[in-house]
XYZ file of C-alpha atoms in Angstrom:
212
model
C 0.000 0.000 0.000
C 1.533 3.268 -0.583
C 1.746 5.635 2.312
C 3.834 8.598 3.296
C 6.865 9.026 5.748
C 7.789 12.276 6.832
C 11.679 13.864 5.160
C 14.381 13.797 8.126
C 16.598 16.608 7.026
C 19.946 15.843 8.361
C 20.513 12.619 8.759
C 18.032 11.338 6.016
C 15.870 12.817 3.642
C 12.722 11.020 2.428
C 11.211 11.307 -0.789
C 8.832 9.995 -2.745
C 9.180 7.086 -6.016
C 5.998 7.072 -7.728
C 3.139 7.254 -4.556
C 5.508 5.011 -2.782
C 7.498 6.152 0.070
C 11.060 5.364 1.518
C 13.882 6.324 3.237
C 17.376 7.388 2.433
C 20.593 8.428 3.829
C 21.386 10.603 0.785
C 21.960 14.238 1.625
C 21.987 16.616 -1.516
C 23.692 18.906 -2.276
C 23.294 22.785 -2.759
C 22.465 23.827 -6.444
C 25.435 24.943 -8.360
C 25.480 29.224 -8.097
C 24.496 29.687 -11.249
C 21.398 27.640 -11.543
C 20.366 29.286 -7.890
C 19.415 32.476 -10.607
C 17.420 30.210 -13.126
C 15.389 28.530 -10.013
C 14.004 31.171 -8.330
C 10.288 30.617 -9.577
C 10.412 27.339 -7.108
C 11.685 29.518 -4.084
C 9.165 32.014 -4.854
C 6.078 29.937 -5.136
C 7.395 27.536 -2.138
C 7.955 30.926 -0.080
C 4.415 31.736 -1.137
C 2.592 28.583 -0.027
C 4.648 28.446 3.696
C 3.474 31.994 4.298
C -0.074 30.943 3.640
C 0.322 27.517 5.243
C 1.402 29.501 8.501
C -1.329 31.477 8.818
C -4.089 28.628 9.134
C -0.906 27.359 11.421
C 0.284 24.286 9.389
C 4.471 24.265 9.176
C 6.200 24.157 6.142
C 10.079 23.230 5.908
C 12.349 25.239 3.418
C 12.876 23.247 -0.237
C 15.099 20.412 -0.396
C 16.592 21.156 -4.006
C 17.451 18.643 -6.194
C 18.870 19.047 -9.889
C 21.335 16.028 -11.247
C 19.901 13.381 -13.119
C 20.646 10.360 -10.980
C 19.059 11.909 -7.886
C 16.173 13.137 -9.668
C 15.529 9.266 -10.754
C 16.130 7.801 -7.748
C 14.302 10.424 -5.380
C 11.810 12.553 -7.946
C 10.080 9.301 -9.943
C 6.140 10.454 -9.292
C 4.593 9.396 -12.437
C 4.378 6.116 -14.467
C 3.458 8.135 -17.791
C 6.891 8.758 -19.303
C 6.415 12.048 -20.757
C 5.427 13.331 -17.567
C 8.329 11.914 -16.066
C 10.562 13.555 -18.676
C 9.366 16.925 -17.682
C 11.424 16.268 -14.543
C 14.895 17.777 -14.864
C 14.726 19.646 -11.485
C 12.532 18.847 -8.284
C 12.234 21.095 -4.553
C 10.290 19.184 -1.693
C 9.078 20.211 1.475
C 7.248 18.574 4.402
C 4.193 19.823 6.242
C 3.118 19.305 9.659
C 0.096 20.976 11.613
C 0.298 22.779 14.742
C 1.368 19.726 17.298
C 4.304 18.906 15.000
C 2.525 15.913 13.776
C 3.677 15.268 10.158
C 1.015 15.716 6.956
C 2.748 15.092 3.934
C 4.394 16.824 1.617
C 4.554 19.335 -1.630
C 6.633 18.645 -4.659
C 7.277 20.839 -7.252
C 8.721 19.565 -10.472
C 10.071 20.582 -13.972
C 12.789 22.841 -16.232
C 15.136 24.614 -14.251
C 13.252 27.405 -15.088
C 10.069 27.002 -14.022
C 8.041 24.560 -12.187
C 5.901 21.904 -14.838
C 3.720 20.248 -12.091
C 3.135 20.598 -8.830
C 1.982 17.930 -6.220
C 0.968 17.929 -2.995
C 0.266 14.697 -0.592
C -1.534 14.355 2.553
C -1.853 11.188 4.871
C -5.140 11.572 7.086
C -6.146 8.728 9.416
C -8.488 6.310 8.747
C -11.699 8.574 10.187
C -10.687 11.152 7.829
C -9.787 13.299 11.129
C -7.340 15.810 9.432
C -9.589 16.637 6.001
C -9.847 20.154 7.257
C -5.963 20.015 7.054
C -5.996 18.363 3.212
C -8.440 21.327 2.538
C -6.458 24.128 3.634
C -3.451 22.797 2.091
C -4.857 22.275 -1.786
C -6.614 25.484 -1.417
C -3.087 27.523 -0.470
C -1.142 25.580 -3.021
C -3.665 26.669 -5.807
C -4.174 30.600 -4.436
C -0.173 30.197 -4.290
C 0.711 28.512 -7.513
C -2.447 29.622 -10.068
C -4.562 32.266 -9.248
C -6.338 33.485 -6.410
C -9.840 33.565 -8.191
C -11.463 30.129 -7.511
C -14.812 31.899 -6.380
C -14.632 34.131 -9.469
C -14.265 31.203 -11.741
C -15.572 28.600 -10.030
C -14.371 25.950 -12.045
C -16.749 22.958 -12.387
C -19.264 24.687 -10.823
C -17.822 24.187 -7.413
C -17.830 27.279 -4.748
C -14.371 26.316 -3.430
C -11.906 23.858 -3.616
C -13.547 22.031 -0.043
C -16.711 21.403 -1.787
C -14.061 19.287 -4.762
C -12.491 17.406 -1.493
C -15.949 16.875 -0.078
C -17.290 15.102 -3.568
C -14.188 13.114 -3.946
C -14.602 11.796 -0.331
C -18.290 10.837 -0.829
C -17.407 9.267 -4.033
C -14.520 7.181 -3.275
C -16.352 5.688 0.175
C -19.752 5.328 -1.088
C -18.044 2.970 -3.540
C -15.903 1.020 -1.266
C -12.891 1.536 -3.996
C -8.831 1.465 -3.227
C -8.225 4.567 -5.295
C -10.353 6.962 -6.874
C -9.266 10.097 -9.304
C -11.654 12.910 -9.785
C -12.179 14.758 -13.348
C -9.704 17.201 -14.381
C -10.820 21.212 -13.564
C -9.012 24.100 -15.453
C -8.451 27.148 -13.593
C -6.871 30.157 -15.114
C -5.513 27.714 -17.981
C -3.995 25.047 -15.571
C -5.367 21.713 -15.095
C -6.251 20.163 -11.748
C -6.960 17.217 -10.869
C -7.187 15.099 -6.735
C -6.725 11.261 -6.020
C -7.544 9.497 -3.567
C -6.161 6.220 -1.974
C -6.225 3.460 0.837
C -3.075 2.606 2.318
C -2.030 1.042 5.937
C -2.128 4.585 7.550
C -5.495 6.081 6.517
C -6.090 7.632 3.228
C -3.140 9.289 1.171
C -4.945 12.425 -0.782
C -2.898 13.666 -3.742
C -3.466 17.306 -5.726
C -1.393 17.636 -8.878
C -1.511 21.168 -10.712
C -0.332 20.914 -14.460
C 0.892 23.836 -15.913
């Protein structure tokens, strides 16, 4: 079952292959100087999310930056679909934890040195659901932070905010009884969105990926 551990910073870092989660002694290294200038769209929109994060009081750590190409396929391999894998040639990750230091998951952000291609969040709530309050702040302050803030204006398929889309994806995936469920895609300001949903040992691991 695929579930998440939380990144050690230090001694260990964890990261995620695929949904799968594990743990490594591996301790990157700072970007070289000169790509520091081309990747400060990731520092930017991480900064963004932590400051919003902090102020519903859920943590954020500082980016764990990684850029060469065997640690981005041994520590940044999200996606089975090859093409989306391709679009990873540089990859920040962060952990999240809510007020009582209790760990959440994590946000991924993943593409040209330039600019970020996808983005992903993941959050691990128990099996009662207890922390969907948590999954709902975090979606909504990765989309204000990394698309637009104009969900209400929009409303993309039809939905008032992004808790009503975590609400119907809930309701759908336990009224069926199903290991995994994926909602439809919803374009907001020209990005596609789109939530999944799966049972592992812990709980229920909720994932958000933004396409740009």
């Amino acid at each position: 079952m695929n579930k998440v551990i939380p990144i050690v910073i230090g001694t260990a870092i964890v990261m995620l292959i695929g949904i799968a989660v594990f743990v490594s002694d591996f301790v990157p290294a700072e970007p070289p100087i000169e790509q520091k200038e081309h990747t400060s769209t990731y520092l930017t929109l991480n900064g963004l999310i932590k400051e919003k994060l902090e102020s519903q009081q859920i943590q954020m750590s500082s980016p764990i930056k990684l850029s060469k190409q065997d640690d981005l396929q041994k520590y940044c391999s999200f996606f089975t679909d090859p093409a989306k894998q391709d679009l990873v040639q540089y990859c920040t990750s962060t952990e999240l934890k809510d007020i009582n230091d209790t760990f959440l998951g994590n946000i991924h952000m993943v593409g040209s040195p330039d600019e970020p291609k996808i983005t992903l969040a993941l959050v691990q709530v128990n099996q009662t659901m207890g922390q969907l309050d948590s999954v709902k702040t975090i979606f909504d302050a990765t989309v204000r932070s990394t698309v637009c803030d104009c969900w209400e204006q929009q409303k993309p398929g039809g939905l008032d905010n992004i808790g009503q889309w975590v609400d119907g994806l809930q309701q759908f995936h336990q009224s069926g009884n199903k290991p995994h469920s994926k909602s439809n895609e919803l374009i907001l300001d020209g990005k596609t969105m789109q939530m999944e949903l799966s049972q592992n040992e812990n709980g229920f691991l909720w994932q958000f990926f933004i396409y740009n």
